Structure formats: structure tokens, C-alpha cells
């Protein structure tokens, strides 16, 4: 389990996440990985990719890290911290090929809306850390949050919407469902999805 856990970086420390792995290659991040169902299956499905799972709730973080260790996946690292400063301040530029944010806490009370993760400054930080052509997949069961997400993400000129099922992580047949997705699907709740790609710079 020690191999899987990465200590929380200092607030102003720009890290090189590739150093946390035994080899270099595409790097993916899942924010709020909960019990780690998606993270584990994604790591098993793509052993050539490196995955970071970030989760701030100690109970889920420990559960997920233990799960990764029990399954012996060597391409996962886990950090217990708030994902917002990690993306904004700790990650270097253009390091992620994919970012997954599935069922982020919706903070449904109006006076708590400001605590939501996906707001314009966070979107700007995501653009900074994605490689050109990098993908960001978002999924929620909360329609009000989804509308806000769509508004702030579509206002960003560096991100272009793609079909959720077109993205390499989401094709209909090999979609890896998250724990919350499975639960909500069984309850018959609607699930709202958005996938975007960071535009490539003009190379002329
Ligand atoms: C509703 S659960 C969804 C879990 C999982 N993504 C799924 O779809 O099954 C949201 C998770 O994100 C975690 N979380 C929320 N905000 C976070 C943040 N800013 N940084 C790290 N973890 C966060 C919560 O602790 C919780 O485990």
C-alpha cells in the first residue's frame, strides 16, 4: 500500500507526477474517486496509463487505496487532499491526458453553491494542466449543477465539446461505471454527462 500512497504536496510545490511511477506515459486523474471502483477498473483496462486518484474523505481514501493494493495494480497512485489546490497549484502545465470528475459534490443549497468545484477559475486551471488534445469527462446526477458546469465549461474557448461516447474513456460498450452511477441508475435517476477536449494549438 505504501507504493500507492503519495503524500499531500506543500501548497506552493509544483510536483512532477511522472516521478511517482516506475515508467513514464499517459497520465490520468480522477477527482473524488470515492471507493475507487472506476479507478481500479480503469487501471486494469489500461495498464500502459498512469492514474492518480484524489479523494479528501479519509474513509473512502483508505478504502480505495487498500482496494488498489489488494488487486496489485502498479499504475495507480492516490493522494488524500482537496483536489482544487492540487489542480490549481501543484500540477505542472500540460501533464494530464485525461481528467475524470464523476458525481462531484453538488452542494445543492443555494448558499453553498460557491463551494462547488467546477467554476471558472477551476476550469482555467484544468486547461492549464491538460495536454493539447487532452480530455475532460464530467458526469453528475444533479441537473442544476450540470447546467452551471455546462455554462462555465462552454464559455472556455480552449475546450471543445465532444460526444461523451466518442471519447476513448467512454465508448458505450466498454464504459466503466462509477459506484454512484451504478447506484443512481438502479434508482432510475437521470445522469448528465459532458466531455470536452482541449483544442490543439495552431501549428502554422
Ligand atoms: C458523490 S461522491 C462520487 C464518488 C465517485 N466519483 C463515484 O462516482 O462513485 C463524491 C466524492 O468526491 C469526494 N470529493 C468531493 N470534493 C472533493 C475535493 N474537492 N477533493 C477531493 N475529493 C473530493 C467526496 O469525498 C466523495 O467521495
PDB file of C-alpha atoms and ligand atoms in Angstrom:
ATOM      1  CA  UNK A   1       0.000   0.000   0.000  1.00  0.00           C
ATOM      2  CA  UNK A   2       2.952   2.361   0.638  1.00  0.00           C
ATOM      3  CA  UNK A   3       3.717   2.278  -3.100  1.00  0.00           C
ATOM      4  CA  UNK A   4       0.246   3.572  -3.875  1.00  0.00           C
ATOM      5  CA  UNK A   5       0.029   6.471  -1.435  1.00  0.00           C
ATOM      6  CA  UNK A   6       1.562   9.839  -2.278  1.00  0.00           C
ATOM      7  CA  UNK A   7       1.840  12.465   0.459  1.00  0.00           C
ATOM      8  CA  UNK A   8      -0.011  15.728   0.021  1.00  0.00           C
ATOM      9  CA  UNK A   9       2.349  18.231  -1.597  1.00  0.00           C
ATOM     10  CA  UNK A  10       3.030  21.582   0.078  1.00  0.00           C
ATOM     11  CA  UNK A  11       0.709  24.359  -1.001  1.00  0.00           C
ATOM     12  CA  UNK A  12       3.165  26.030  -3.386  1.00  0.00           C
ATOM     13  CA  UNK A  13       5.014  22.899  -4.524  1.00  0.00           C
ATOM     14  CA  UNK A  14       4.849  22.173  -8.269  1.00  0.00           C
ATOM     15  CA  UNK A  15       5.177  18.392  -8.449  1.00  0.00           C
ATOM     16  CA  UNK A  16       6.229  16.088 -11.274  1.00  0.00           C
ATOM     17  CA  UNK A  17       3.657  13.284 -11.029  1.00  0.00           C
ATOM     18  CA  UNK A  18       5.548  11.131 -13.544  1.00  0.00           C
ATOM     19  CA  UNK A  19       8.178  10.647 -10.790  1.00  0.00           C
ATOM     20  CA  UNK A  20       5.601   8.783  -8.713  1.00  0.00           C
ATOM     21  CA  UNK A  21       5.535   5.944 -11.230  1.00  0.00           C
ATOM     22  CA  UNK A  22       8.110   3.394 -12.353  1.00  0.00           C
ATOM     23  CA  UNK A  23       7.778   4.409 -16.009  1.00  0.00           C
ATOM     24  CA  UNK A  24       6.542   7.399 -17.981  1.00  0.00           C
ATOM     25  CA  UNK A  25       3.458   7.572 -20.182  1.00  0.00           C
ATOM     26  CA  UNK A  26      -0.058   8.995 -20.408  1.00  0.00           C
ATOM     27  CA  UNK A  27      -1.252  10.384 -17.094  1.00  0.00           C
ATOM     28  CA  UNK A  28      -4.886  10.496 -15.963  1.00  0.00           C
ATOM     29  CA  UNK A  29      -6.518  11.970 -12.871  1.00  0.00           C
ATOM     30  CA  UNK A  30      -9.792  11.074 -11.204  1.00  0.00           C
ATOM     31  CA  UNK A  31     -11.091  13.670  -8.761  1.00  0.00           C
ATOM     32  CA  UNK A  32     -13.261  12.393  -5.925  1.00  0.00           C
ATOM     33  CA  UNK A  33     -12.628   8.735  -6.651  1.00  0.00           C
ATOM     34  CA  UNK A  34     -14.705   7.609  -3.649  1.00  0.00           C
ATOM     35  CA  UNK A  35     -14.320   3.877  -3.091  1.00  0.00           C
ATOM     36  CA  UNK A  36     -12.211   3.616  -6.243  1.00  0.00           C
ATOM     37  CA  UNK A  37     -14.424   1.392  -8.401  1.00  0.00           C
ATOM     38  CA  UNK A  38     -13.781   3.376 -11.592  1.00  0.00           C
ATOM     39  CA  UNK A  39     -10.106   3.961 -10.801  1.00  0.00           C
ATOM     40  CA  UNK A  40      -9.401   0.269 -10.288  1.00  0.00           C
ATOM     41  CA  UNK A  41     -11.152  -0.922 -13.419  1.00  0.00           C
ATOM     42  CA  UNK A  42      -9.653   1.875 -15.496  1.00  0.00           C
ATOM     43  CA  UNK A  43      -6.149   0.924 -14.260  1.00  0.00           C
ATOM     44  CA  UNK A  44      -6.768  -2.715 -15.087  1.00  0.00           C
ATOM     45  CA  UNK A  45      -8.187  -1.887 -18.517  1.00  0.00           C
ATOM     46  CA  UNK A  46      -5.268   0.402 -19.442  1.00  0.00           C
ATOM     47  CA  UNK A  47      -2.087  -0.912 -17.795  1.00  0.00           C
ATOM     48  CA  UNK A  48       0.014   1.377 -20.029  1.00  0.00           C
ATOM     49  CA  UNK A  49      -1.559   4.509 -18.479  1.00  0.00           C
ATOM     50  CA  UNK A  50      -0.770   6.043 -15.106  1.00  0.00           C
ATOM     51  CA  UNK A  51      -3.703   7.029 -12.930  1.00  0.00           C
ATOM     52  CA  UNK A  52      -3.907   9.323  -9.946  1.00  0.00           C
ATOM     53  CA  UNK A  53      -6.935   9.150  -7.676  1.00  0.00           C
ATOM     54  CA  UNK A  54      -7.595  12.062  -5.360  1.00  0.00           C
ATOM     55  CA  UNK A  55     -10.091  11.837  -2.524  1.00  0.00           C
ATOM     56  CA  UNK A  56     -10.422  14.022   0.542  1.00  0.00           C
ATOM     57  CA  UNK A  57     -12.660  11.804   2.711  1.00  0.00           C
ATOM     58  CA  UNK A  58     -10.339   9.657   4.806  1.00  0.00           C
ATOM     59  CA  UNK A  59     -12.727   6.701   4.984  1.00  0.00           C
ATOM     60  CA  UNK A  60     -13.095   6.432   1.198  1.00  0.00           C
ATOM     61  CA  UNK A  61      -9.459   7.242   0.549  1.00  0.00           C
ATOM     62  CA  UNK A  62      -8.303   4.398   2.800  1.00  0.00           C
ATOM     63  CA  UNK A  63     -10.859   2.008   1.343  1.00  0.00           C
ATOM     64  CA  UNK A  64      -9.784   2.815  -2.233  1.00  0.00           C
ATOM     65  CA  UNK A  65      -6.033   2.671  -1.505  1.00  0.00           C
ATOM     66  CA  UNK A  66      -6.462  -0.697   0.198  1.00  0.00           C
ATOM     67  CA  UNK A  67      -8.501  -1.916  -2.758  1.00  0.00           C
ATOM     68  CA  UNK A  68      -5.747  -0.917  -5.230  1.00  0.00           C
ATOM     69  CA  UNK A  69      -3.172  -2.715  -3.074  1.00  0.00           C
ATOM     70  CA  UNK A  70      -5.271  -5.876  -2.820  1.00  0.00           C
ATOM     71  CA  UNK A  71      -5.647  -6.009  -6.598  1.00  0.00           C
ATOM     72  CA  UNK A  72      -1.944  -5.310  -7.076  1.00  0.00           C
ATOM     73  CA  UNK A  73      -2.343  -2.521  -9.635  1.00  0.00           C
ATOM     74  CA  UNK A  74       1.030  -0.848 -10.147  1.00  0.00           C
ATOM     75  CA  UNK A  75      -0.175   2.059 -12.304  1.00  0.00           C
ATOM     76  CA  UNK A  76      -2.259   3.872  -9.645  1.00  0.00           C
ATOM     77  CA  UNK A  77      -1.256   6.464  -7.073  1.00  0.00           C
ATOM     78  CA  UNK A  78      -3.573   8.022  -4.514  1.00  0.00           C
ATOM     79  CA  UNK A  79      -3.497  11.324  -2.666  1.00  0.00           C
ATOM     80  CA  UNK A  80      -5.706  12.436   0.195  1.00  0.00           C
ATOM     81  CA  UNK A  81      -6.347  16.139  -0.220  1.00  0.00           C
ATOM     82  CA  UNK A  82      -8.625  18.756  -1.724  1.00  0.00           C
ATOM     83  CA  UNK A  83      -8.423  18.403  -5.498  1.00  0.00           C
ATOM     84  CA  UNK A  84      -8.908  22.113  -6.118  1.00  0.00           C
ATOM     85  CA  UNK A  85      -5.486  23.344  -4.900  1.00  0.00           C
ATOM     86  CA  UNK A  86      -3.876  20.206  -6.313  1.00  0.00           C
ATOM     87  CA  UNK A  87      -5.042  21.087  -9.829  1.00  0.00           C
ATOM     88  CA  UNK A  88      -4.592  24.833  -9.425  1.00  0.00           C
ATOM     89  CA  UNK A  89      -1.188  24.936  -7.752  1.00  0.00           C
ATOM     90  CA  UNK A  90       0.542  21.538  -7.554  1.00  0.00           C
ATOM     91  CA  UNK A  91       0.181  20.063 -11.041  1.00  0.00           C
ATOM     92  CA  UNK A  92       2.581  21.288 -13.751  1.00  0.00           C
ATOM     93  CA  UNK A  93       1.401  22.615 -17.121  1.00  0.00           C
ATOM     94  CA  UNK A  94       0.261  20.156 -19.783  1.00  0.00           C
ATOM     95  CA  UNK A  95       0.650  16.973 -17.764  1.00  0.00           C
ATOM     96  CA  UNK A  96      -2.742  15.217 -17.958  1.00  0.00           C
ATOM     97  CA  UNK A  97      -4.097  13.308 -20.939  1.00  0.00           C
ATOM     98  CA  UNK A  98      -7.463  12.780 -19.212  1.00  0.00           C
ATOM     99  CA  UNK A  99      -9.368  14.148 -16.259  1.00  0.00           C
ATOM    100  CA  UNK A 100     -12.434  12.489 -14.776  1.00  0.00           C
ATOM    101  CA  UNK A 101     -14.865  14.209 -12.434  1.00  0.00           C
ATOM    102  CA  UNK A 102     -17.780  11.897 -11.758  1.00  0.00           C
ATOM    103  CA  UNK A 103     -20.602  12.914  -9.449  1.00  0.00           C
ATOM    104  CA  UNK A 104     -18.812  15.838  -7.794  1.00  0.00           C
ATOM    105  CA  UNK A 105     -20.443  17.022  -4.557  1.00  0.00           C
ATOM    106  CA  UNK A 106     -23.381  19.181  -5.768  1.00  0.00           C
ATOM    107  CA  UNK A 107     -23.697  21.469  -2.726  1.00  0.00           C
ATOM    108  CA  UNK A 108     -27.413  21.823  -3.526  1.00  0.00           C
ATOM    109  CA  UNK A 109     -28.317  24.626  -1.078  1.00  0.00           C
ATOM    110  CA  UNK A 110     -28.052  27.954  -2.837  1.00  0.00           C
ATOM    111  CA  UNK A 111     -25.910  29.461  -0.093  1.00  0.00           C
ATOM    112  CA  UNK A 112     -23.455  26.543  -0.534  1.00  0.00           C
ATOM    113  CA  UNK A 113     -23.245  26.739  -4.344  1.00  0.00           C
ATOM    114  CA  UNK A 114     -19.996  28.700  -4.063  1.00  0.00           C
ATOM    115  CA  UNK A 115     -18.333  25.550  -2.679  1.00  0.00           C
ATOM    116  CA  UNK A 116     -18.825  23.687  -5.956  1.00  0.00           C
ATOM    117  CA  UNK A 117     -15.587  22.554  -7.542  1.00  0.00           C
ATOM    118  CA  UNK A 118     -16.357  23.347 -11.167  1.00  0.00           C
ATOM    119  CA  UNK A 119     -16.332  27.120 -11.518  1.00  0.00           C
ATOM    120  CA  UNK A 120     -14.445  29.382 -13.922  1.00  0.00           C
ATOM    121  CA  UNK A 121     -11.097  29.561 -12.033  1.00  0.00           C
ATOM    122  CA  UNK A 122     -11.051  25.774 -11.790  1.00  0.00           C
ATOM    123  CA  UNK A 123     -11.884  25.410 -15.496  1.00  0.00           C
ATOM    124  CA  UNK A 124      -8.933  27.712 -16.307  1.00  0.00           C
ATOM    125  CA  UNK A 125      -6.687  25.526 -14.162  1.00  0.00           C
ATOM    126  CA  UNK A 126      -7.884  22.396 -15.964  1.00  0.00           C
ATOM    127  CA  UNK A 127      -6.999  23.978 -19.313  1.00  0.00           C
ATOM    128  CA  UNK A 128      -3.502  24.684 -17.972  1.00  0.00           C
ATOM    129  CA  UNK A 129      -2.859  21.101 -16.803  1.00  0.00           C
ATOM    130  CA  UNK A 130      -4.341  19.238 -19.794  1.00  0.00           C
ATOM    131  CA  UNK A 131      -2.084  18.384 -22.711  1.00  0.00           C
ATOM    132  CA  UNK A 132      -3.278  19.752 -26.081  1.00  0.00           C
ATOM    133  CA  UNK A 133      -5.949  17.282 -27.179  1.00  0.00           C
ATOM    134  CA  UNK A 134      -6.435  16.192 -23.550  1.00  0.00           C
ATOM    135  CA  UNK A 135      -9.896  15.080 -22.453  1.00  0.00           C
ATOM    136  CA  UNK A 136     -12.135  16.015 -19.552  1.00  0.00           C
ATOM    137  CA  UNK A 137     -15.159  13.898 -18.702  1.00  0.00           C
ATOM    138  CA  UNK A 138     -17.780  15.130 -16.254  1.00  0.00           C
ATOM    139  CA  UNK A 139     -20.832  13.308 -15.014  1.00  0.00           C
ATOM    140  CA  UNK A 140     -23.447  14.245 -12.433  1.00  0.00           C
ATOM    141  CA  UNK A 141     -26.954  13.341 -11.356  1.00  0.00           C
ATOM    142  CA  UNK A 142     -27.643  16.939 -10.293  1.00  0.00           C
ATOM    143  CA  UNK A 143     -29.309  18.915 -13.082  1.00  0.00           C
ATOM    144  CA  UNK A 144     -28.777  22.348 -11.531  1.00  0.00           C
ATOM    145  CA  UNK A 145     -25.045  21.734 -11.082  1.00  0.00           C
ATOM    146  CA  UNK A 146     -24.871  20.276 -14.578  1.00  0.00           C
ATOM    147  CA  UNK A 147     -26.331  23.444 -16.071  1.00  0.00           C
ATOM    148  CA  UNK A 148     -23.753  25.515 -14.221  1.00  0.00           C
ATOM    149  CA  UNK A 149     -20.967  23.182 -15.360  1.00  0.00           C
ATOM    150  CA  UNK A 150     -22.093  23.377 -18.981  1.00  0.00           C
ATOM    151  CA  UNK A 151     -22.217  27.171 -18.798  1.00  0.00           C
ATOM    152  CA  UNK A 152     -18.729  27.662 -17.382  1.00  0.00           C
ATOM    153  CA  UNK A 153     -17.101  24.927 -19.456  1.00  0.00           C
ATOM    154  CA  UNK A 154     -18.667  26.016 -22.748  1.00  0.00           C
ATOM    155  CA  UNK A 155     -17.588  29.619 -22.057  1.00  0.00           C
ATOM    156  CA  UNK A 156     -13.966  28.473 -22.178  1.00  0.00           C
ATOM    157  CA  UNK A 157     -12.538  28.988 -25.704  1.00  0.00           C
ATOM    158  CA  UNK A 158      -9.833  26.339 -25.183  1.00  0.00           C
ATOM    159  CA  UNK A 159     -12.280  23.490 -24.633  1.00  0.00           C
ATOM    160  CA  UNK A 160     -14.472  21.991 -27.340  1.00  0.00           C
ATOM    161  CA  UNK A 161     -17.333  19.648 -26.612  1.00  0.00           C
ATOM    162  CA  UNK A 162     -17.108  16.107 -27.942  1.00  0.00           C
ATOM    163  CA  UNK A 163     -19.649  13.308 -27.704  1.00  0.00           C
ATOM    164  CA  UNK A 164     -19.307  11.506 -24.393  1.00  0.00           C
ATOM    165  CA  UNK A 165     -19.302   8.205 -26.244  1.00  0.00           C
ATOM    166  CA  UNK A 166     -16.686   9.407 -28.721  1.00  0.00           C
ATOM    167  CA  UNK A 167     -14.055   9.905 -26.085  1.00  0.00           C
ATOM    168  CA  UNK A 168     -11.720   6.949 -25.584  1.00  0.00           C
ATOM    169  CA  UNK A 169     -12.773   6.557 -21.960  1.00  0.00           C
ATOM    170  CA  UNK A 170     -16.464   6.431 -22.563  1.00  0.00           C
ATOM    171  CA  UNK A 171     -17.397   4.272 -25.521  1.00  0.00           C
ATOM    172  CA  UNK A 172     -20.782   2.808 -24.847  1.00  0.00           C
ATOM    173  CA  UNK A 173     -19.697  -0.820 -24.860  1.00  0.00           C
ATOM    174  CA  UNK A 174     -16.716  -0.608 -22.553  1.00  0.00           C
ATOM    175  CA  UNK A 175     -17.911   2.194 -20.303  1.00  0.00           C
ATOM    176  CA  UNK A 176     -16.685   1.724 -16.770  1.00  0.00           C
ATOM    177  CA  UNK A 177     -19.461   2.750 -14.421  1.00  0.00           C
ATOM    178  CA  UNK A 178     -18.680   4.509 -11.150  1.00  0.00           C
ATOM    179  CA  UNK A 179     -20.123   3.398  -7.813  1.00  0.00           C
ATOM    180  CA  UNK A 180     -22.566   6.323  -7.736  1.00  0.00           C
ATOM    181  CA  UNK A 181     -23.524   5.812 -11.358  1.00  0.00           C
ATOM    182  CA  UNK A 182     -24.489   2.182 -10.658  1.00  0.00           C
ATOM    183  CA  UNK A 183     -26.498   3.205  -7.592  1.00  0.00           C
ATOM    184  CA  UNK A 184     -28.310   6.065  -9.332  1.00  0.00           C
ATOM    185  CA  UNK A 185     -29.012   4.048 -12.481  1.00  0.00           C
ATOM    186  CA  UNK A 186     -30.686   1.389 -10.325  1.00  0.00           C
ATOM    187  CA  UNK A 187     -32.797   4.117  -8.703  1.00  0.00           C
ATOM    188  CA  UNK A 188     -33.817   5.326 -12.173  1.00  0.00           C
ATOM    189  CA  UNK A 189     -32.239   8.762 -11.733  1.00  0.00           C
ATOM    190  CA  UNK A 190     -31.147  10.755 -14.769  1.00  0.00           C
ATOM    191  CA  UNK A 191     -27.418  11.152 -15.308  1.00  0.00           C
ATOM    192  CA  UNK A 192     -25.993  14.165 -17.139  1.00  0.00           C
ATOM    193  CA  UNK A 193     -22.698  13.884 -18.998  1.00  0.00           C
ATOM    194  CA  UNK A 194     -20.296  16.253 -20.702  1.00  0.00           C
ATOM    195  CA  UNK A 195     -16.985  15.517 -22.403  1.00  0.00           C
ATOM    196  CA  UNK A 196     -14.625  18.163 -23.747  1.00  0.00           C
ATOM    197  CA  UNK A 197     -11.257  18.230 -25.434  1.00  0.00           C
ATOM    198  CA  UNK A 198      -8.546  20.851 -25.100  1.00  0.00           C
ATOM    199  CA  UNK A 199      -8.010  22.372 -28.503  1.00  0.00           C
ATOM    200  CA  UNK A 200      -4.670  21.833 -30.223  1.00  0.00           C
ATOM    201  CA  UNK A 201      -2.589  24.954 -30.821  1.00  0.00           C
ATOM    202  CA  UNK A 202      -2.379  26.116 -34.435  1.00  0.00           C
ATOM    203  CA  UNK A 203       0.894  24.783 -35.793  1.00  0.00           C
ATOM    204  CA  UNK A 204       1.395  27.018 -38.824  1.00  0.00           C
TER     205      UNK A 204
HETATM  206  C1  LIG B   1     -20.707  11.781  -4.742  1.00  0.00           C
HETATM  207  S1  LIG B   1     -19.160  11.024  -4.454  1.00  0.00           S
HETATM  208  C2  LIG B   1     -18.796  10.277  -6.032  1.00  0.00           C
HETATM  209  C3  LIG B   1     -17.727   9.216  -5.943  1.00  0.00           C
HETATM  210  C4  LIG B   1     -17.317   8.601  -7.281  1.00  0.00           C
HETATM  211  N1  LIG B   1     -16.741   9.613  -8.157  1.00  0.00           N
HETATM  212  C5  LIG B   1     -18.481   7.926  -7.958  1.00  0.00           C
HETATM  213  O1  LIG B   1     -18.975   8.460  -8.975  1.00  0.00           O
HETATM  214  O2  LIG B   1     -18.879   6.863  -7.482  1.00  0.00           O
HETATM  215  C6  LIG B   1     -18.071  12.441  -4.455  1.00  0.00           C
HETATM  216  C7  LIG B   1     -16.726  12.111  -3.915  1.00  0.00           C
HETATM  217  O3  LIG B   1     -15.836  13.174  -4.177  1.00  0.00           O
HETATM  218  C8  LIG B   1     -15.100  13.483  -2.991  1.00  0.00           C
HETATM  219  N2  LIG B   1     -14.740  14.907  -3.142  1.00  0.00           N
HETATM  220  C9  LIG B   1     -15.608  15.929  -3.283  1.00  0.00           C
HETATM  221  N3  LIG B   1     -14.956  17.084  -3.448  1.00  0.00           N
HETATM  222  C10 LIG B   1     -13.631  16.789  -3.404  1.00  0.00           C
HETATM  223  C11 LIG B   1     -12.456  17.573  -3.496  1.00  0.00           C
HETATM  224  N4  LIG B   1     -12.504  18.905  -3.695  1.00  0.00           N
HETATM  225  N5  LIG B   1     -11.267  16.945  -3.427  1.00  0.00           N
HETATM  226  C12 LIG B   1     -11.207  15.616  -3.242  1.00  0.00           C
HETATM  227  N6  LIG B   1     -12.293  14.813  -3.124  1.00  0.00           N
HETATM  228  C13 LIG B   1     -13.485  15.395  -3.210  1.00  0.00           C
HETATM  229  C14 LIG B   1     -16.050  13.173  -1.874  1.00  0.00           C
HETATM  230  O4  LIG B   1     -15.392  12.928  -0.648  1.00  0.00           O
HETATM  231  C15 LIG B   1     -16.755  11.910  -2.403  1.00  0.00           C
HETATM  232  O5  LIG B   1     -16.059  10.730  -2.083  1.00  0.00           O
END
